[in-house]
């Protein structure tokens, strides 16, 4: 019996992986421009970290975690998201004491969630995200949003919708919370069991319920925007002003509630509105989490970040018919015929590579025609042709593949010559 890949995961093969590399490269390049530095944290963490930070009323903690007990009896969890670990590290490594403030970090890597697999929803997926810790300036909210939008734009996406909301500060949230409880309580029996638990624990999360989306009480629920106090309202206005200054179009949606418990003030999502993208349209989600550092044992520190997945990014590119043009070509393919020439080509190939060129030779003992075909298949710019006779005469033929032009070069000078034409 053959063994198949685990449900909800996928292999990314050559031909496809170049897209991933390109997104990765662009993300790193943007982070350099925006001055975010990479942080790498373990793939697993203590289970308590997620229970405490992500929140025990969330889908993630309630039903999506890959949790296991290791041989030492510790409960560990494969990370389902990135923020918790970054903040854990921020506190543990005392980054609040670093000279450069705010601390601006980015991460890239696999996440694990036990979900029902479907288009855009995997059990292992790759997220890119940033976190800016230590500043409560609304300009940084705009910066974080701009970075995410720019990444999509620079790789060609056009059909994007940015939706923002404010969840307010603690005072505003508490007032809203009260109003939500009063709104839902009389008819909470009509809601799913998750929502019934959420009513007391975190009623705002009812608004994010996927099962009860269509319930009439959802549409008439009190809006957080009516409960923002003066400070929260001003903060939100400032974020909006900055987005306008940066020419980033957005919509305000007072029903936007992020899945995680620790958000306050700015919350945002970027969706694709490309036709035929399918039911799951959110590409990126983020927001401010001013209480989280404290929750994890650090000093009171504001923070904001986002996370987006490569899987949905690529799906959005496909929905907009954007093919990331990843050119795959090599500098030189050595076509060697005859035993001595083939032996020599091992050395020559090595020299080409040591000189910094991408180069390949035949390993299947193909005839000359087959070797040229192989050179074509890897889009070689040049073929270097060597037979036993040429070797004897200390010569090699260099063929420019696109024009067919061919010239004879002294074998000793080949590498230098190749360098000169490739400059
Ligand atoms: P959803 O509402 O779609 O379940 P979420 O609120 O659980 O999303 P976040 O935890 O905010 O998602 O993660 C940020 C981003 O990561 C999402 O906007 C989405 O692009 C991506 N993402 C989340 N879950 C998955 C998954 N299972 N497979 C692929 N991408 C995912
Ligand atoms: Mg989810």
Short mmCIF file of C-alpha atoms and ligand atoms in Angstrom, two decimals:
data_model
loop_
_atom_site.label_atom_id
_atom_site.label_comp_id
_atom_site.label_asym_id
_atom_site.label_seq_id
_atom_site.Cartn_x
_atom_site.Cartn_y
_atom_site.Cartn_z
CA UNK A 1 0.00 0.00 0.00
CA UNK A 2 1.28 3.44 -0.84
CA UNK A 3 1.24 6.19 1.74
CA UNK A 4 -0.43 9.45 0.81
CA UNK A 5 0.06 12.99 2.02
CA UNK A 6 -1.84 14.00 5.19
CA UNK A 7 -5.27 15.51 4.62
CA UNK A 8 -5.29 19.27 4.23
CA UNK A 9 -1.62 19.55 3.27
CA UNK A 10 0.11 19.77 -0.06
CA UNK A 11 3.42 19.31 -1.82
CA UNK A 12 4.81 22.28 -3.66
CA UNK A 13 6.83 21.09 -6.59
CA UNK A 14 9.37 22.80 -8.84
CA UNK A 15 7.42 24.84 -11.34
CA UNK A 16 5.08 25.96 -8.56
CA UNK A 17 7.60 26.62 -5.81
CA UNK A 18 9.10 29.52 -7.76
CA UNK A 19 5.92 31.50 -7.08
CA UNK A 20 6.36 30.91 -3.38
CA UNK A 21 9.98 31.97 -3.58
CA UNK A 22 9.02 35.12 -5.43
CA UNK A 23 6.45 36.11 -2.79
CA UNK A 24 9.00 35.33 -0.12
CA UNK A 25 11.59 37.46 -1.83
CA UNK A 26 9.22 40.36 -2.34
CA UNK A 27 8.06 40.16 1.27
CA UNK A 28 11.64 40.27 2.53
CA UNK A 29 12.49 43.12 0.23
CA UNK A 30 9.47 45.13 1.41
CA UNK A 31 10.35 44.47 5.04
CA UNK A 32 13.79 45.85 4.34
CA UNK A 33 12.23 48.98 2.85
CA UNK A 34 9.82 49.36 5.76
CA UNK A 35 12.50 48.40 8.27
CA UNK A 36 11.04 45.22 9.75
CA UNK A 37 13.50 42.52 10.77
CA UNK A 38 13.00 38.80 10.66
CA UNK A 39 12.32 36.74 13.75
CA UNK A 40 12.28 32.93 13.73
CA UNK A 41 10.54 31.17 16.56
CA UNK A 42 10.02 27.42 17.14
CA UNK A 43 7.38 25.49 15.25
CA UNK A 44 5.93 24.33 18.57
CA UNK A 45 5.25 26.20 21.77
CA UNK A 46 3.77 25.40 25.14
CA UNK A 47 0.04 24.92 24.71
CA UNK A 48 -0.68 27.48 27.43
CA UNK A 49 0.78 30.24 25.29
CA UNK A 50 -2.02 29.94 22.75
CA UNK A 51 -4.73 29.33 25.32
CA UNK A 52 -3.66 32.52 27.07
CA UNK A 53 -3.03 34.80 24.12
CA UNK A 54 -5.26 33.67 21.29
CA UNK A 55 -8.09 33.16 23.74
CA UNK A 56 -10.04 30.12 24.78
CA UNK A 57 -13.27 31.21 23.08
CA UNK A 58 -11.68 31.23 19.62
CA UNK A 59 -12.07 28.55 16.96
CA UNK A 60 -8.32 28.14 16.98
CA UNK A 61 -8.05 27.21 20.63
CA UNK A 62 -11.35 25.38 20.87
CA UNK A 63 -11.02 23.05 17.95
CA UNK A 64 -8.11 23.70 15.62
CA UNK A 65 -4.92 23.09 17.55
CA UNK A 66 -2.49 20.28 16.93
CA UNK A 67 -1.68 19.56 20.54
CA UNK A 68 0.43 16.68 21.75
CA UNK A 69 2.21 15.52 24.84
CA UNK A 70 5.93 15.00 24.43
CA UNK A 71 7.90 12.23 26.08
CA UNK A 72 8.54 14.44 29.07
CA UNK A 73 4.82 14.87 29.63
CA UNK A 74 4.67 18.50 28.46
CA UNK A 75 1.71 19.74 26.47
CA UNK A 76 2.97 21.32 23.28
CA UNK A 77 1.13 22.76 20.30
CA UNK A 78 2.21 23.23 16.70
CA UNK A 79 1.88 26.96 16.24
CA UNK A 80 -1.49 27.88 14.71
CA UNK A 81 -0.56 31.56 14.24
CA UNK A 82 2.40 33.87 14.68
CA UNK A 83 1.65 36.71 17.04
CA UNK A 84 1.63 34.72 20.28
CA UNK A 85 5.14 33.39 19.75
CA UNK A 86 6.52 36.77 18.73
CA UNK A 87 5.09 38.37 21.85
CA UNK A 88 6.29 35.47 24.00
CA UNK A 89 9.77 36.04 22.63
CA UNK A 90 9.45 39.84 23.01
CA UNK A 91 8.78 39.39 26.71
CA UNK A 92 11.29 36.59 27.26
CA UNK A 93 14.11 38.37 25.42
CA UNK A 94 13.17 41.71 26.99
CA UNK A 95 12.93 43.38 23.62
CA UNK A 96 11.23 46.35 25.30
CA UNK A 97 14.75 47.24 26.40
CA UNK A 98 16.25 47.19 22.91
CA UNK A 99 17.69 50.53 21.79
CA UNK A 100 15.70 50.59 18.56
CA UNK A 101 12.06 51.25 19.30
CA UNK A 102 9.44 50.39 18.28
CA UNK A 103 10.54 46.81 17.71
CA UNK A 104 9.45 45.91 14.18
CA UNK A 105 9.54 42.23 13.30
CA UNK A 106 8.39 39.97 10.52
CA UNK A 107 8.05 36.22 10.20
CA UNK A 108 7.38 33.62 7.56
CA UNK A 109 6.68 29.98 8.04
CA UNK A 110 4.19 27.15 8.39
CA UNK A 111 1.14 27.26 10.68
CA UNK A 112 -0.96 24.29 11.70
CA UNK A 113 -4.70 24.21 12.24
CA UNK A 114 -7.02 21.26 12.33
CA UNK A 115 -9.62 22.67 9.96
CA UNK A 116 -12.07 21.23 7.49
CA UNK A 117 -9.93 21.28 4.34
CA UNK A 118 -11.37 23.19 1.38
CA UNK A 119 -10.18 25.72 -1.16
CA UNK A 120 -8.07 28.30 0.69
CA UNK A 121 -8.16 26.33 3.92
CA UNK A 122 -5.37 23.93 4.71
CA UNK A 123 -4.16 22.15 7.80
CA UNK A 124 -0.64 23.31 7.16
CA UNK A 125 -0.31 26.72 5.54
CA UNK A 126 2.38 29.35 5.28
CA UNK A 127 1.97 32.76 6.78
CA UNK A 128 3.90 35.95 6.35
CA UNK A 129 3.24 38.54 9.01
CA UNK A 130 4.65 41.57 10.77
CA UNK A 131 4.40 42.89 14.31
CA UNK A 132 5.32 46.40 15.49
CA UNK A 133 5.67 46.55 19.25
CA UNK A 134 6.13 49.59 21.43
CA UNK A 135 4.28 52.35 19.63
CA UNK A 136 0.71 53.57 19.89
CA UNK A 137 1.10 56.06 17.06
CA UNK A 138 -1.71 55.62 14.53
CA UNK A 139 0.91 56.22 11.84
CA UNK A 140 2.25 52.75 12.51
CA UNK A 141 -1.21 51.28 11.95
CA UNK A 142 -1.19 52.95 8.55
CA UNK A 143 2.35 51.72 7.89
CA UNK A 144 1.48 48.12 8.67
CA UNK A 145 -1.57 48.26 6.40
CA UNK A 146 0.45 49.93 3.65
CA UNK A 147 3.07 47.20 3.80
CA UNK A 148 0.49 44.47 3.31
CA UNK A 149 -1.26 46.33 0.48
CA UNK A 150 2.04 47.06 -1.21
CA UNK A 151 3.04 43.42 -1.19
CA UNK A 152 -0.15 42.51 -3.02
CA UNK A 153 0.08 45.45 -5.39
CA UNK A 154 3.70 44.91 -6.30
CA UNK A 155 2.99 41.34 -7.29
CA UNK A 156 0.17 42.52 -9.51
CA UNK A 157 -3.06 42.12 -7.56
CA UNK A 158 -5.58 44.85 -8.34
CA UNK A 159 -8.94 43.56 -7.14
CA UNK A 160 -8.46 44.17 -3.47
CA UNK A 161 -10.74 45.47 -0.84
CA UNK A 162 -9.37 46.84 2.41
CA UNK A 163 -11.87 46.89 5.24
CA UNK A 164 -11.11 48.53 8.54
CA UNK A 165 -12.85 48.92 11.86
CA UNK A 166 -12.09 50.09 15.33
CA UNK A 167 -12.68 47.86 18.30
CA UNK A 168 -11.97 50.76 20.61
CA UNK A 169 -10.10 50.79 23.89
CA UNK A 170 -11.10 48.84 27.00
CA UNK A 171 -13.67 51.40 28.10
CA UNK A 172 -15.34 51.49 24.67
CA UNK A 173 -15.28 47.73 24.37
CA UNK A 174 -16.84 47.27 27.77
CA UNK A 175 -19.69 49.61 26.92
CA UNK A 176 -20.20 47.80 23.62
CA UNK A 177 -19.97 44.44 25.33
CA UNK A 178 -22.79 45.34 27.64
CA UNK A 179 -24.93 46.44 24.71
CA UNK A 180 -24.19 43.21 22.84
CA UNK A 181 -25.13 41.05 25.80
CA UNK A 182 -28.42 42.91 26.17
CA UNK A 183 -29.03 42.57 22.46
CA UNK A 184 -28.42 38.84 22.14
CA UNK A 185 -29.41 37.48 25.55
CA UNK A 186 -33.20 37.33 25.08
CA UNK A 187 -32.82 35.12 21.99
CA UNK A 188 -29.47 33.45 22.58
CA UNK A 189 -31.27 30.09 22.52
CA UNK A 190 -31.61 30.48 18.75
CA UNK A 191 -27.82 30.60 18.34
CA UNK A 192 -25.24 27.84 18.10
CA UNK A 193 -23.67 26.45 21.23
CA UNK A 194 -20.41 28.31 20.54
CA UNK A 195 -22.27 31.60 20.52
CA UNK A 196 -24.01 30.70 23.74
CA UNK A 197 -20.63 30.31 25.41
CA UNK A 198 -19.39 33.49 23.77
CA UNK A 199 -22.29 35.56 25.15
CA UNK A 200 -20.70 35.91 28.58
CA UNK A 201 -17.07 35.32 27.70
CA UNK A 202 -16.63 37.45 24.60
CA UNK A 203 -19.91 38.53 22.99
CA UNK A 204 -18.13 40.43 20.22
CA UNK A 205 -17.07 37.09 18.79
CA UNK A 206 -20.71 36.25 18.12
CA UNK A 207 -20.51 38.77 15.28
CA UNK A 208 -17.77 36.65 13.72
CA UNK A 209 -19.73 33.38 13.91
CA UNK A 210 -19.79 31.47 10.66
CA UNK A 211 -22.91 29.45 11.50
CA UNK A 212 -25.23 32.20 12.66
CA UNK A 213 -24.17 34.75 10.08
CA UNK A 214 -27.69 35.12 8.70
CA UNK A 215 -29.59 35.48 11.96
CA UNK A 216 -31.64 38.69 11.98
CA UNK A 217 -30.16 39.80 15.29
CA UNK A 218 -26.76 39.93 13.59
CA UNK A 219 -27.92 42.71 11.31
CA UNK A 220 -29.38 44.82 14.10
CA UNK A 221 -26.55 44.27 16.58
CA UNK A 222 -25.18 47.41 18.22
CA UNK A 223 -22.22 48.82 16.32
CA UNK A 224 -18.92 49.31 18.13
CA UNK A 225 -18.55 52.62 16.33
CA UNK A 226 -21.44 54.02 18.37
CA UNK A 227 -19.62 53.09 21.56
CA UNK A 228 -16.18 54.51 20.90
CA UNK A 229 -15.11 57.04 23.50
CA UNK A 230 -13.41 60.28 22.52
CA UNK A 231 -9.85 58.86 22.49
CA UNK A 232 -10.79 55.79 20.48
CA UNK A 233 -12.75 57.84 17.99
CA UNK A 234 -9.85 60.23 17.50
CA UNK A 235 -7.44 57.36 17.09
CA UNK A 236 -9.60 55.76 14.43
CA UNK A 237 -9.99 59.07 12.59
CA UNK A 238 -6.26 59.53 12.53
CA UNK A 239 -5.70 56.07 11.05
CA UNK A 240 -8.25 56.84 8.35
CA UNK A 241 -6.65 60.21 7.63
CA UNK A 242 -3.25 58.58 7.19
CA UNK A 243 -4.65 55.94 4.85
CA UNK A 244 -6.16 58.72 2.76
CA UNK A 245 -2.84 60.55 2.77
CA UNK A 246 -1.20 57.39 1.45
CA UNK A 247 -3.88 56.97 -1.25
CA UNK A 248 -4.91 53.59 0.12
CA UNK A 249 -8.62 53.07 -0.53
CA UNK A 250 -10.59 51.46 2.28
CA UNK A 251 -14.07 50.86 3.61
CA UNK A 252 -15.21 50.97 7.20
CA UNK A 253 -17.19 47.95 8.32
CA UNK A 254 -18.38 48.07 11.90
CA UNK A 255 -19.07 44.34 11.81
CA UNK A 256 -15.48 43.43 11.19
CA UNK A 257 -14.34 41.51 14.21
CA UNK A 258 -11.08 39.68 14.14
CA UNK A 259 -11.04 36.10 15.33
CA UNK A 260 -8.50 36.58 18.05
CA UNK A 261 -9.48 37.82 21.49
CA UNK A 262 -6.73 40.31 22.12
CA UNK A 263 -7.47 42.98 19.55
CA UNK A 264 -8.36 46.59 20.29
CA UNK A 265 -8.51 49.79 18.25
CA UNK A 266 -7.64 49.14 14.61
CA UNK A 267 -8.79 45.88 13.02
CA UNK A 268 -8.47 45.26 9.30
CA UNK A 269 -8.84 42.68 6.60
CA UNK A 270 -7.79 42.66 3.00
CA UNK A 271 -10.02 40.66 0.70
CA UNK A 272 -9.96 39.75 -2.92
CA UNK A 273 -12.99 40.78 -4.91
CA UNK A 274 -11.79 39.04 -8.05
CA UNK A 275 -14.63 37.25 -9.77
CA UNK A 276 -14.76 33.55 -9.10
CA UNK A 277 -12.42 33.70 -6.16
CA UNK A 278 -14.77 31.56 -4.14
CA UNK A 279 -16.34 31.80 -0.75
CA UNK A 280 -13.27 32.47 1.31
CA UNK A 281 -12.09 35.90 0.27
CA UNK A 282 -10.00 37.13 3.15
CA UNK A 283 -6.36 37.28 2.19
CA UNK A 284 -4.95 39.07 5.17
CA UNK A 285 -6.07 39.97 8.67
CA UNK A 286 -4.56 42.15 11.30
CA UNK A 287 -5.00 44.68 14.00
CA UNK A 288 -3.86 46.27 17.18
CA UNK A 289 -3.42 44.30 20.40
CA UNK A 290 -2.41 46.71 23.12
CA UNK A 291 -3.04 44.33 26.01
CA UNK A 292 -1.25 41.24 24.82
CA UNK A 293 2.30 41.91 25.98
CA UNK A 294 1.03 42.51 29.50
CA UNK A 295 -1.14 39.42 29.32
CA UNK A 296 2.01 37.40 28.63
CA UNK A 297 3.90 38.87 31.55
CA UNK A 298 5.63 41.87 29.98
CA UNK A 299 5.27 45.58 30.63
CA UNK A 300 2.30 47.41 29.19
CA UNK A 301 3.22 47.69 25.50
CA UNK A 302 1.13 48.56 22.47
CA UNK A 303 1.39 46.33 19.42
CA UNK A 304 -0.02 45.91 15.95
CA UNK A 305 0.46 43.37 13.19
CA UNK A 306 -1.05 41.33 10.41
CA UNK A 307 -0.76 37.87 8.94
CA UNK A 308 -1.48 36.65 5.45
CA UNK A 309 -1.18 33.25 3.91
CA UNK A 310 0.73 32.36 0.77
CA UNK A 311 -1.98 29.88 -0.22
CA UNK A 312 -4.69 32.53 -0.47
CA UNK A 313 -2.26 35.00 -2.01
CA UNK A 314 -1.55 32.56 -4.82
CA UNK A 315 -5.24 31.74 -5.21
CA UNK A 316 -5.95 35.48 -5.60
CA UNK A 317 -3.24 35.77 -8.24
CA UNK A 318 -4.82 32.89 -10.11
CA UNK A 319 -8.28 34.45 -9.83
CA UNK A 320 -6.90 37.62 -11.43
CA UNK A 321 -5.08 35.58 -14.08
CA UNK A 322 -1.72 36.88 -13.02
CA UNK A 323 1.06 34.49 -13.80
CA UNK A 324 4.13 35.36 -11.84
CA UNK A 325 6.64 35.23 -14.59
CA UNK A 326 9.39 33.24 -13.10
CA UNK A 327 12.07 32.85 -15.71
CA UNK A 328 13.99 29.67 -15.37
CA UNK A 329 17.13 29.62 -17.39
CA UNK A 330 20.69 28.54 -16.91
CA UNK A 331 23.88 30.09 -18.20
CA UNK A 332 25.53 27.08 -19.76
CA UNK A 333 24.84 23.43 -20.55
CA UNK A 334 27.84 21.29 -21.36
CA UNK A 335 27.25 18.90 -24.22
CA UNK A 336 30.00 16.30 -24.01
CA UNK A 337 30.46 13.38 -26.34
CA UNK A 338 33.04 10.65 -25.86
CA UNK A 339 34.42 9.20 -22.69
CA UNK A 340 37.33 11.58 -22.18
CA UNK A 341 35.19 14.60 -22.97
CA UNK A 342 32.53 13.43 -20.52
CA UNK A 343 35.16 13.00 -17.81
CA UNK A 344 36.57 16.43 -18.56
CA UNK A 345 33.11 17.97 -18.42
CA UNK A 346 32.85 17.09 -14.73
CA UNK A 347 35.77 19.41 -14.05
CA UNK A 348 34.57 22.09 -16.44
CA UNK A 349 31.10 22.10 -14.93
CA UNK A 350 32.64 22.55 -11.51
CA UNK A 351 34.73 25.49 -12.76
CA UNK A 352 31.69 27.18 -14.27
CA UNK A 353 29.81 26.83 -11.03
CA UNK A 354 32.77 28.03 -8.97
CA UNK A 355 32.90 31.08 -11.22
CA UNK A 356 29.31 31.85 -10.26
CA UNK A 357 27.39 30.51 -13.27
CA UNK A 358 24.42 28.22 -13.30
CA UNK A 359 25.48 25.21 -15.29
CA UNK A 360 24.44 21.64 -16.00
CA UNK A 361 25.64 18.57 -17.87
CA UNK A 362 24.14 15.27 -18.94
CA UNK A 363 23.99 12.45 -16.41
CA UNK A 364 22.06 9.92 -18.44
CA UNK A 365 24.63 9.18 -21.12
CA UNK A 366 22.44 10.75 -23.78
CA UNK A 367 23.49 11.04 -27.38
CA UNK A 368 24.38 14.49 -28.67
CA UNK A 369 20.84 15.21 -29.87
CA UNK A 370 19.39 14.23 -26.52
CA UNK A 371 21.87 16.48 -24.75
CA UNK A 372 20.84 19.45 -26.89
CA UNK A 373 17.22 18.73 -26.09
CA UNK A 374 18.06 18.69 -22.41
CA UNK A 375 19.87 22.02 -22.85
CA UNK A 376 16.71 23.44 -24.41
CA UNK A 377 14.53 22.08 -21.64
CA UNK A 378 16.52 23.94 -19.01
CA UNK A 379 16.56 27.07 -21.16
CA UNK A 380 20.31 27.25 -21.43
CA UNK A 381 21.67 30.51 -22.79
CA UNK A 382 24.75 28.74 -24.10
CA UNK A 383 25.77 25.21 -24.86
CA UNK A 384 29.46 24.36 -24.54
CA UNK A 385 30.19 21.48 -26.85
CA UNK A 386 33.08 19.19 -26.23
CA UNK A 387 34.13 16.01 -28.04
CA UNK A 388 37.23 13.89 -27.62
CA UNK A 389 38.73 15.55 -30.75
CA UNK A 390 38.21 19.06 -29.41
CA UNK A 391 39.66 17.99 -26.11
CA UNK A 392 42.73 16.69 -27.90
CA UNK A 393 43.09 20.03 -29.70
CA UNK A 394 42.45 21.99 -26.48
CA UNK A 395 39.36 23.58 -28.00
CA UNK A 396 35.71 23.91 -27.11
CA UNK A 397 32.70 25.13 -29.11
CA UNK A 398 30.36 27.64 -27.59
CA UNK A 399 26.90 27.93 -29.08
CA UNK A 400 24.54 30.78 -28.32
CA UNK A 401 21.24 28.96 -28.06
CA UNK A 402 18.84 31.70 -29.22
CA UNK A 403 20.75 32.66 -32.40
CA UNK A 404 22.55 29.41 -33.11
CA UNK A 405 25.85 31.33 -33.50
CA UNK A 406 28.82 29.20 -32.68
CA UNK A 407 32.47 29.92 -32.04
CA UNK A 408 35.56 27.97 -31.16
CA UNK A 409 37.50 28.91 -28.05
CA UNK A 410 40.68 27.68 -26.48
CA UNK A 411 39.73 25.36 -23.64
CA UNK A 412 42.21 26.97 -21.23
CA UNK A 413 40.65 30.37 -21.75
CA UNK A 414 37.08 29.15 -21.72
CA UNK A 415 36.09 30.29 -18.22
CA UNK A 416 37.62 33.75 -18.65
CA UNK A 417 36.01 34.09 -22.04
CA UNK A 418 32.65 33.00 -20.71
CA UNK A 419 32.94 35.54 -17.90
CA UNK A 420 33.67 38.29 -20.41
CA UNK A 421 30.62 37.58 -22.56
CA UNK A 422 28.30 37.14 -19.59
CA UNK A 423 29.14 40.48 -18.01
P1 LIG B 1 -10.80 32.54 8.51
O1 LIG B 1 -11.86 33.46 9.01
O2 LIG B 1 -10.72 32.44 7.02
O3 LIG B 1 -10.78 31.21 9.20
P2 LIG B 1 -8.85 33.44 10.38
O4 LIG B 1 -9.49 34.59 11.06
O5 LIG B 1 -8.84 32.13 11.06
O6 LIG B 1 -9.43 33.26 8.90
P3 LIG B 1 -6.23 34.51 10.82
O7 LIG B 1 -5.99 33.70 12.02
O8 LIG B 1 -6.50 35.94 10.98
O9 LIG B 1 -7.38 33.84 9.95
O10 LIG B 1 -5.02 34.32 9.80
C1 LIG B 1 -4.61 35.36 8.91
C2 LIG B 1 -4.69 34.91 7.48
O11 LIG B 1 -4.16 33.60 7.32
C3 LIG B 1 -6.08 34.78 6.92
O12 LIG B 1 -6.56 36.02 6.50
C4 LIG B 1 -5.88 33.84 5.78
O13 LIG B 1 -5.34 34.52 4.65
C5 LIG B 1 -4.83 32.91 6.28
N1 LIG B 1 -5.37 31.64 6.76
C6 LIG B 1 -6.02 31.39 7.92
N2 LIG B 1 -6.34 30.09 8.02
C7 LIG B 1 -5.86 29.50 6.89
C8 LIG B 1 -5.86 28.15 6.41
N3 LIG B 1 -6.38 27.17 7.12
N4 LIG B 1 -5.29 27.90 5.19
C9 LIG B 1 -4.75 28.90 4.46
N5 LIG B 1 -4.72 30.17 4.87
C10 LIG B 1 -5.26 30.48 6.07
MG1 LIG B 2 -9.95 30.37 10.88
#
